[in-house]
């Protein structure tokens, strides 16, 4: 009976071939480390956010006079409303944590290299969508930090040439952040996750075309690929267990650790908080914004600091595969970049002083400098490594890549 | 690398400077019903005439285990479902103090430092050389030294500290009434996840052992 039904479907819809091609039989490099678990985790957190969000929306009121109270209603009166809300609030942080690790892995192993540029760029688009969604969601509790954060960030669009003021009013729907802003942010905060889901599908189609990269950076021979199921289903589930433990520590034991105290005060347009800080995941970019003395320059620098990752496939000119694994100079650069991100995060958190502004400016220069130096350093490093002698398997890949390129008429 | 070390070092210095700005007293809040009852008693006596707790109803107090007779005395002819609104109207309070006293429902979470801040603030009053009362932790405060900590003799200080502790414990509950339940549930969730993850690890090992 079962096969009969499946046969009936298969004649009309590629069910079995899809499951075999993309789920059970999907060839996956056997040497993937646990750093490759984070894509799956990101997908899991996305589902978690959508599900908790839908239930929260049943009790939430998008109205300046009701929204703060409705959050308290969720926290106090709705059955397990506190759990839903903390899962959703911590889920936002978890999402960024997972995505940042996912991106760091890509940068470390050079997974953005050809032929995975489109995979990297769709991921970049996902990051932008995620940032927009998180930013709009943060307004919804209508606390002091929600209000002032949204005010500061929408205000940045004043930097738009010619009609900056109009753009800000258009975004807010009013001259200040108010009821119009809150209700449109709620509407878009509900819409964007579905755009994210669509973009994830594109991201996965790209992935399944070029297949996963792997720590060696070498495209493995067929016998080194293993089917996704059961090997990676179980590995991803085990990783999920570890992730859920960390997540649950935050949700159950320290749920207020990432919520600014000022956001427990209802929004008050007449009173500015002592210092306005964004959520932790925006801090490095916020620090870059503040490091540029000129507002337009700051906005451009902040935008560029997020977009600049997209250029990595072209900035990195080294043909040596495996990213930082086989490239000592790039590896040092990678770790310095991570430290620079942390420094920027600290600078973004603390109210600006002469000292912290200076540190922020130096760190901002290091941030962009580390991208601009990649084209030169990667070439110099490649020459040095080839002269020094590469491991045979790395040599073999460079040869096979050359071969591939000549076969395809010099284009890859 | 040297530049980097300098940056890191100055970051650490910056952190320590900021941390030493306000040295808060630390308090360990009580979670038992007796403390909660003493706390709400102290709040009704000392705070409730000016401050509201609009997210807490009299029914919440009874449900949390506070003596129903006491709750009845506090609410008078108001129904159980009414919130703990201040006895003084906001306009009158604003007239008297120059600023409307803030709602206390979320006070334990709404200030940097949380319960430690509220505790320190309540006990932070002093009489300055000019005879005026000030507060170490929030100098612009308009609230009088309601517990009398700045004028009480030495032998009464311990009692005042106990009262402040009870008030803070109650406010901590009021800001997060499901907090105890959350932590209790958290232990079960963690235990479950530890078992589940261990099992998943074993299955993973077993599945992968099929590969040579």
XYZ file of C-alpha atoms in Angstrom:
624
model
C 0.000 0.000 0.000
C 2.740 2.399 1.013
C 4.767 1.850 -2.138
C 1.601 2.162 -4.175
C 0.873 5.594 -2.746
C 4.471 6.680 -3.193
C 4.470 5.438 -6.783
C 1.285 7.361 -7.419
C 2.916 10.517 -6.064
C 6.222 9.924 -7.856
C 4.465 9.883 -11.225
C 3.147 13.345 -10.478
C 5.789 14.878 -8.210
C 9.520 14.061 -7.755
C 9.112 13.015 -4.132
C 11.430 10.015 -3.931
C 14.097 11.526 -6.130
C 14.011 14.748 -4.119
C 14.352 12.920 -0.812
C 17.183 10.798 -2.187
C 18.967 13.633 -3.922
C 18.687 16.259 -1.205
C 18.121 14.485 2.083
C 18.995 10.824 2.494
C 21.545 10.384 -0.256
C 22.957 13.910 -0.386
C 26.725 13.367 -0.636
C 28.529 15.065 2.220
C 32.275 15.188 2.878
C 33.079 12.805 5.693
C 35.727 15.056 7.209
C 33.373 17.893 8.173
C 34.148 19.115 11.682
C 31.621 20.303 14.252
C 32.028 23.831 12.874
C 29.825 22.604 10.004
C 26.905 22.065 12.410
C 25.994 25.727 12.565
C 24.065 25.923 9.315
C 21.640 23.327 10.580
C 21.467 25.115 13.933
C 20.619 28.380 12.166
C 17.746 26.614 10.402
C 16.559 25.213 13.721
C 16.648 28.617 15.448
C 14.738 30.117 12.527
C 11.931 27.603 13.031
C 12.031 28.222 16.782
C 11.706 31.977 16.263
C 8.832 31.611 13.818
C 6.915 29.236 16.085
C 7.391 31.203 19.321
C 6.747 34.421 17.407
C 3.424 33.239 16.032
C 2.241 32.355 19.529
C 3.498 35.633 20.976
C 1.642 37.538 18.256
C -1.614 35.995 19.515
C -1.238 37.941 22.760
C 0.715 40.987 21.687
C -0.866 44.363 20.906
C 0.904 46.671 18.458
C -0.305 49.969 19.888
C 1.795 52.505 21.771
C -0.671 52.600 24.649
C -0.991 48.819 24.925
C 2.179 47.103 23.778
C 4.228 47.468 26.971
C 1.264 46.221 29.008
C 0.663 43.359 26.594
C 4.235 42.139 27.096
C 3.607 42.142 30.853
C 0.336 40.321 30.204
C 2.333 37.677 28.311
C 4.951 37.502 31.076
C 2.451 37.240 33.920
C -0.953 35.959 32.817
C -0.547 33.897 29.653
C 0.163 30.240 30.391
C 3.903 29.788 29.892
C 3.931 33.200 28.228
C 7.167 33.980 30.082
C 8.703 30.901 28.479
C 7.566 31.917 24.990
C 8.856 35.434 25.399
C 12.213 34.463 26.874
C 12.650 31.771 24.210
C 11.968 34.368 21.533
C 14.181 37.070 23.077
C 17.067 34.691 23.754
C 16.365 33.078 20.387
C 17.259 36.340 18.653
C 20.638 36.346 20.376
C 21.075 32.645 19.686
C 20.348 33.283 16.008
C 23.087 35.873 15.733
C 25.509 33.751 17.752
C 24.945 30.791 15.418
C 25.160 32.936 12.285
C 28.359 34.630 13.460
C 30.001 31.254 14.073
C 28.706 30.039 10.707
C 30.266 33.082 9.002
C 33.511 32.807 10.963
C 33.826 29.192 9.826
C 33.318 30.254 6.213
C 35.995 32.904 6.569
C 38.421 30.598 8.376
C 38.220 27.742 5.883
C 37.847 29.992 2.848
C 34.514 28.357 2.011
C 33.462 31.493 0.086
C 35.948 30.677 -2.723
C 34.834 29.650 -6.203
C 32.453 27.997 -6.918
C 30.667 29.010 -3.692
C 30.379 32.774 -4.252
C 26.614 32.708 -4.726
C 26.231 30.582 -1.628
C 28.192 33.194 0.313
C 26.216 36.080 -1.160
C 22.821 34.562 -0.450
C 24.111 34.080 3.089
C 25.084 37.730 3.145
C 21.543 38.636 2.054
C 20.198 36.451 4.852
C 22.350 38.304 7.356
C 20.903 41.631 6.210
C 17.348 40.287 6.443
C 18.076 38.892 9.890
C 19.459 42.231 11.065
C 16.402 44.089 9.757
C 14.048 41.600 11.399
C 15.854 41.756 14.744
C 15.953 45.543 14.674
C 12.222 45.834 14.005
C 11.384 43.177 16.578
C 13.315 45.096 19.202
C 10.898 48.027 18.926
C 7.863 45.898 19.732
C 8.184 45.746 23.569
C 7.991 49.558 23.457
C 10.516 50.006 26.256
C 12.877 52.933 26.579
C 15.691 51.196 24.692
C 13.265 49.986 22.000
C 12.074 53.512 21.386
C 15.433 55.254 21.488
C 17.203 52.538 19.538
C 14.628 52.818 16.748
C 14.836 56.616 16.909
C 18.624 56.617 16.555
C 18.731 54.040 13.776
C 15.871 55.430 11.663
C 17.491 58.827 12.103
C 20.587 57.492 10.313
C 18.628 57.508 7.058
C 18.923 61.286 7.168
C 22.269 60.561 5.531
C 20.430 59.717 2.281
C 21.420 62.354 -0.272
C 18.864 64.987 -1.411
C 15.789 63.723 0.450
C 17.124 62.300 3.710
C 14.507 63.990 5.899
C 11.665 62.659 3.761
C 13.095 59.144 3.874
C 13.139 59.231 7.678
C 9.522 60.399 7.827
C 8.556 57.798 5.231
C 10.190 55.023 7.288
C 8.617 56.128 10.571
C 5.253 57.075 9.102
C 5.405 60.107 11.381
C 7.798 62.861 12.382
C 8.916 60.817 15.364
C 8.877 57.113 16.188
C 5.267 56.576 17.213
C 2.198 54.451 16.743
C 2.593 54.371 12.949
C 6.168 53.140 13.348
C 5.234 50.495 15.892
C 2.434 48.996 13.829
C 4.444 48.923 10.591
C 7.430 47.378 12.385
C 5.122 44.713 13.783
C 3.684 44.019 10.340
C 7.152 43.794 8.761
C 8.563 41.822 11.668
C 5.921 39.226 10.886
C 6.619 39.369 7.131
C 10.411 39.221 7.100
C 10.810 35.732 8.601
C 8.950 34.391 5.572
C 11.297 36.272 3.260
C 14.112 34.694 5.264
C 12.606 31.246 4.736
C 12.471 31.938 0.986
C 16.086 33.112 0.995
C 17.076 30.016 2.973
C 15.588 27.862 0.215
C 17.716 29.720 -2.338
C 20.738 29.326 -0.046
C 20.109 25.569 0.167
C 19.585 25.184 -3.575
C 22.939 26.899 -4.091
C 24.490 24.648 -1.446
C 23.154 21.488 -3.034
C 24.490 22.593 -6.406
C 28.058 23.224 -5.247
C 27.920 20.862 -2.221
C 29.495 21.529 1.162
C 33.039 22.745 1.442
C 35.205 20.839 3.884
C 38.164 21.518 6.194
C 40.753 20.379 3.656
C 39.457 22.795 1.050
C 40.000 20.015 -1.461
C 37.055 18.698 -3.442
C 36.994 15.154 -2.234
C 36.846 12.088 -4.399
C 33.535 10.224 -4.394
C 34.617 7.635 -1.844
C 35.258 10.412 0.683
C 31.671 11.587 0.497
C 29.100 9.856 2.670
C 25.309 10.086 2.536
C 23.781 12.837 4.656
C 21.520 10.358 6.371
C 22.247 8.767 8.819
C 25.716 10.234 9.345
C 24.967 13.931 9.386
C 21.404 13.728 10.645
C 22.710 12.170 13.855
C 25.720 14.466 14.031
C 23.477 17.512 13.626
C 21.095 16.198 16.282
C 23.951 15.670 18.732
C 25.141 19.226 18.030
C 21.570 20.415 18.535
C 21.553 18.803 21.988
C 24.689 20.714 22.969
C 23.276 23.927 21.561
C 19.970 23.490 23.405
C 21.828 23.089 26.691
C 23.565 26.425 26.245
C 20.332 28.023 25.048
C 18.377 26.646 28.018
C 20.907 28.059 30.487
C 20.059 31.481 29.098
C 16.306 30.934 28.822
C 15.783 29.424 32.267
C 18.539 30.799 34.475
C 19.747 34.148 33.129
C 17.019 35.338 30.728
C 17.422 38.987 31.704
C 21.172 39.009 31.137
C 20.817 40.181 27.543
C 17.823 42.480 28.089
C 18.787 46.070 28.901
C 17.280 47.201 32.261
C 16.076 50.394 30.580
C 13.794 48.319 28.381
C 11.745 47.487 31.471
C 10.713 51.150 31.571
C 7.918 52.081 29.132
C 9.019 54.224 26.195
C 9.101 57.880 27.086
C 9.780 60.287 24.206
C 10.427 63.087 26.708
C 13.275 61.314 28.503
C 16.457 60.046 26.852
C 18.198 57.155 28.641
C 21.693 57.849 29.972
C 23.258 56.028 27.115
C 21.626 54.261 24.221
C 23.093 50.871 23.404
C 21.962 48.430 20.742
C 21.718 44.705 21.346
C 25.091 42.936 21.649
C 25.009 41.613 18.089
C 24.983 45.128 16.645
C 27.701 46.506 18.937
C 30.741 46.151 16.603
C 28.866 47.838 13.762
C 27.563 50.519 16.121
C 31.128 51.172 17.277
C 32.181 51.667 13.646
C 29.278 54.086 13.156
C 30.373 56.145 16.144
C 34.049 56.051 15.216
C 33.561 58.215 12.147
C 33.180 61.841 13.237
C 30.946 62.715 10.298
C 27.398 61.288 10.337
C 27.182 60.460 6.618
C 30.641 58.918 6.758
C 29.632 56.884 9.801
C 26.535 55.517 8.112
C 28.516 54.628 4.984
C 31.213 52.962 7.097
C 28.645 50.974 9.060
C 26.884 49.820 5.897
C 30.184 48.921 4.304
C 31.314 47.019 7.392
C 28.425 44.569 6.897
C 28.525 44.435 3.082
C 32.293 44.101 2.816
C 32.189 40.372 3.556
C 30.570 39.889 0.145
C 33.813 40.946 -1.562
C 35.864 38.203 0.067
C 35.747 35.839 -2.949
C 37.503 38.531 -4.991
C 39.694 40.009 -2.264
C 41.231 36.648 -1.466
C 43.497 35.900 -4.418
C 45.285 32.915 -2.982
C 44.771 29.652 -4.850
C 45.752 27.612 -1.831
C 42.710 25.676 -0.630
C 41.554 25.046 2.921
C 41.644 28.673 3.997
C 43.441 29.403 7.227
C 44.204 25.727 7.706
C 47.023 25.722 5.158
C 47.782 29.439 5.313
C 49.644 30.630 8.418
C 49.496 34.340 7.596
C 45.791 34.266 6.807
C 45.263 32.332 10.034
C 46.939 35.034 12.131
C 44.923 37.620 10.256
C 41.720 35.724 10.994
C 42.367 35.613 14.738
C 43.383 39.272 14.816
C 40.127 40.084 13.039
C 38.154 38.177 15.683
C 39.930 40.110 18.441
C 39.250 43.342 16.579
C 35.533 42.450 16.500
C 35.570 41.928 20.277
C 37.347 45.247 20.828
C 34.756 46.983 18.651
C 32.007 45.264 20.640
C 33.383 46.624 23.920
C 33.798 50.093 22.449
C 30.216 49.994 21.178
C 28.912 49.046 24.619
C 30.486 51.790 26.707
C 29.501 55.434 26.553
C 32.016 57.300 24.424
C 35.034 58.813 26.171
C 38.118 60.320 24.490
C 39.957 57.084 25.144
C 37.226 54.760 23.856
C 36.676 56.894 20.746
C 40.360 56.592 19.928
C 40.342 52.829 20.503
C 37.222 52.596 18.347
C 38.853 54.530 15.539
C 41.968 52.375 15.607
C 39.828 49.225 15.684
C 37.714 50.528 12.786
C 40.843 51.129 10.748
C 42.042 47.619 11.615
C 38.623 46.263 10.596
C 38.659 47.760 7.109
C 42.430 47.454 6.829
C 42.243 43.711 7.308
C 39.951 43.491 4.263
C 41.997 45.838 2.089
C 45.211 44.018 2.876
C 43.804 40.609 1.868
C 44.427 40.907 -1.919
C 48.116 41.709 -1.412
C 48.791 39.519 1.557
C 47.051 36.500 0.051
C 49.212 36.725 -3.086
C 52.439 37.284 -1.139
C 51.566 34.431 1.172
C 50.775 32.128 -1.737
C 54.171 32.792 -3.357
C 55.957 32.277 -0.070
C 54.120 29.028 0.667
C 54.761 27.604 -2.806
C 58.432 28.484 -2.510
C 58.582 26.857 0.911
C 56.886 23.723 -0.412
C 53.248 22.760 0.084
C 51.923 19.477 1.464
C 51.412 17.049 -1.461
C 47.609 16.931 -1.144
C 47.437 20.706 -1.388
C 49.666 20.644 -4.474
C 47.412 17.995 -5.968
C 44.354 20.206 -5.562
C 46.006 23.223 -7.134
C 46.937 21.000 -10.073
C 43.445 19.583 -10.399
C 41.928 23.043 -10.133
C 44.234 24.240 -12.926
C 43.198 21.242 -14.957
C 39.512 22.019 -14.353
C 39.992 25.617 -15.387
C 41.778 24.723 -18.653
C 39.100 22.131 -19.395
C 36.363 24.740 -19.042
C 38.216 27.120 -21.348
C 39.916 29.262 -18.753
C 36.794 30.258 -16.858
C 35.582 29.058 -13.489
C 50.741 42.960 17.675
C 52.110 45.572 20.091
C 49.440 48.023 19.019
C 46.869 45.355 19.620
C 48.109 44.650 23.140
C 47.925 48.362 23.928
C 44.353 48.483 22.684
C 43.394 45.447 24.733
C 45.092 46.819 27.825
C 43.331 50.160 27.519
C 40.043 48.322 27.048
C 40.584 46.540 30.344
C 41.443 49.798 32.068
C 38.335 51.438 30.640
C 36.198 48.568 31.942
C 37.560 48.783 35.486
C 37.130 52.556 35.615
C 33.489 52.283 34.612
C 32.829 49.443 37.039
C 34.055 51.385 40.078
C 31.686 54.314 39.503
C 28.945 53.033 41.798
C 29.760 50.454 44.429
C 26.443 48.749 45.107
C 25.596 46.782 48.236
C 24.776 43.220 47.309
C 21.645 41.537 48.581
C 20.449 37.970 48.443
C 16.708 38.080 47.971
C 14.464 35.684 49.907
C 12.128 33.408 47.996
C 10.022 32.010 50.856
C 6.428 33.009 51.574
C 7.286 34.558 54.966
C 9.773 36.968 53.402
C 7.312 37.757 50.641
C 4.589 38.488 53.187
C 6.852 40.691 55.317
C 7.976 42.393 52.107
C 4.493 43.192 50.841
C 3.586 44.352 54.352
C 6.506 46.777 54.334
C 5.656 47.931 50.804
C 2.007 48.584 51.765
C 3.143 50.558 54.813
C 6.024 52.517 53.297
C 5.645 52.698 49.513
C 2.064 52.118 48.505
C 0.729 55.564 49.410
C 2.731 57.089 46.539
C 3.884 54.178 44.344
C 1.632 51.894 42.342
C 2.311 48.274 41.365
C -0.033 48.221 38.433
C 0.879 44.749 37.129
C 0.168 43.115 40.497
C -3.399 42.431 41.620
C -4.614 41.562 45.125
C -5.483 38.141 43.761
C -1.817 37.633 42.761
C -0.850 38.271 46.397
C -3.326 35.679 47.692
C -2.180 33.208 45.032
C 1.436 33.740 46.095
C 0.511 32.711 49.648
C 0.039 36.054 51.422
C -2.505 35.884 54.285
C -5.948 36.524 52.723
C -7.096 38.496 55.786
C -4.247 40.956 55.369
C -4.981 41.280 51.660
C -8.641 41.976 52.456
C -7.600 44.704 54.871
C -5.404 46.335 52.218
C -7.905 46.216 49.408
C -10.873 47.495 51.418
C -13.900 47.471 49.124
C -11.882 46.991 45.924
C -12.378 43.671 44.138
C -9.626 41.032 44.335
C -8.867 41.569 40.661
C -7.883 45.216 41.078
C -4.279 46.248 40.727
C -2.230 47.734 43.546
C -2.634 51.332 42.481
C -1.146 54.099 44.599
C -3.370 55.722 47.213
C -2.236 59.138 46.074
C -3.231 60.169 42.557
C -0.415 60.661 40.085
C -1.271 64.340 39.706
C -1.202 64.921 43.473
C 2.096 63.067 43.775
C 3.571 65.086 40.931
C 2.423 68.222 42.727
C 3.954 67.118 46.002
C 7.296 65.788 44.731
C 7.715 67.536 41.386
C 7.713 64.184 39.609
C 5.277 61.278 39.476
C 6.622 58.368 41.565
C 7.466 55.457 39.225
C 5.480 52.241 39.178
C 7.272 49.561 41.190
C 6.106 46.395 39.375
C 9.288 46.139 37.322
C 11.570 48.233 39.528
C 13.764 45.249 40.435
C 14.597 44.813 36.742
C 14.416 48.354 35.451
C 17.638 49.734 36.893
C 21.259 48.901 36.180
C 22.234 46.634 39.088
C 18.709 45.273 39.601
C 17.791 44.329 43.182
C 21.227 45.405 44.424
C 20.550 48.889 43.165
C 17.128 49.132 44.814
C 18.524 47.798 48.096
C 21.476 50.187 48.033
C 19.229 53.061 47.099
C 16.795 52.430 49.977
C 19.704 52.332 52.432
C 21.699 55.032 50.670
C 20.251 58.075 52.457
C 22.462 60.318 54.580
C 22.205 63.668 56.280
C 24.596 66.135 54.715
C 26.529 68.831 56.640
C 23.845 71.362 55.715
C 21.183 69.209 57.363
C 19.564 68.208 54.047
C 18.958 64.533 53.247
C 20.731 63.142 50.205
C 21.124 59.785 48.525
C 24.459 58.285 47.538
C 23.096 56.186 44.699
C 20.616 58.533 43.107
C 21.448 62.118 44.109
C 18.582 63.776 42.189
C 15.983 61.667 44.018
C 12.767 63.342 45.168
C 11.761 60.461 47.453
C 12.085 61.083 51.205
C 14.139 58.694 53.360
C 11.094 56.556 53.977
C 12.853 53.898 56.089
C 14.566 56.596 58.177
C 17.986 55.088 57.650
C 19.764 58.457 57.704
C 18.448 59.451 61.120
C 17.911 56.143 62.926
C 20.226 55.327 65.838
C 22.842 52.623 65.386
C 20.854 49.900 67.166
C 17.953 50.273 64.708
C 20.029 50.026 61.546
C 19.935 46.222 61.429
C 16.134 46.267 61.590
C 15.954 48.795 58.762
C 18.280 46.650 56.679
C 15.969 43.679 57.249
C 12.993 45.751 56.107
C 14.880 46.857 52.981
C 15.768 43.231 52.324
C 12.101 42.196 52.593
C 10.967 45.038 50.334
C 13.548 44.134 47.721
C 12.596 40.450 47.933
C 8.969 41.342 47.318
C 9.846 43.667 44.428
C 12.011 40.949 42.922
C 9.027 38.608 43.019
C 6.751 41.323 41.626
C 9.076 41.932 38.668
C 9.316 38.249 37.835
C 6.484 36.301 39.495
C 7.267 33.146 37.538
C 10.987 33.289 38.368
C 10.974 30.417 40.876
C 8.868 28.257 38.583
C 11.211 29.080 35.701
C 14.303 27.967 37.594
C 12.602 24.812 38.873
C 11.547 23.909 35.341
C 15.034 24.803 34.124
C 16.611 22.030 36.226
C 14.287 19.443 34.707
C 14.950 20.727 31.196
C 18.700 20.629 31.753
C 18.570 17.115 33.194
C 16.491 15.960 30.238
C 18.871 17.574 27.761
C 21.914 16.021 29.399
C 20.371 12.550 29.102
C 19.148 13.177 25.550
C 22.455 14.604 24.367
C 24.400 11.729 25.917
C 22.169 9.262 24.109
C 22.524 11.172 20.844
C 26.279 11.147 21.287
C 26.271 7.379 21.778
C 24.071 6.849 18.731
C 26.301 9.154 16.738
C 29.391 7.176 17.757
C 27.702 3.945 16.855
C 26.464 5.155 13.471
C 29.856 6.587 12.568
C 31.685 3.433 13.661
C 30.218 1.756 10.565
C 32.571 3.910 8.488
C 36.053 2.546 8.213
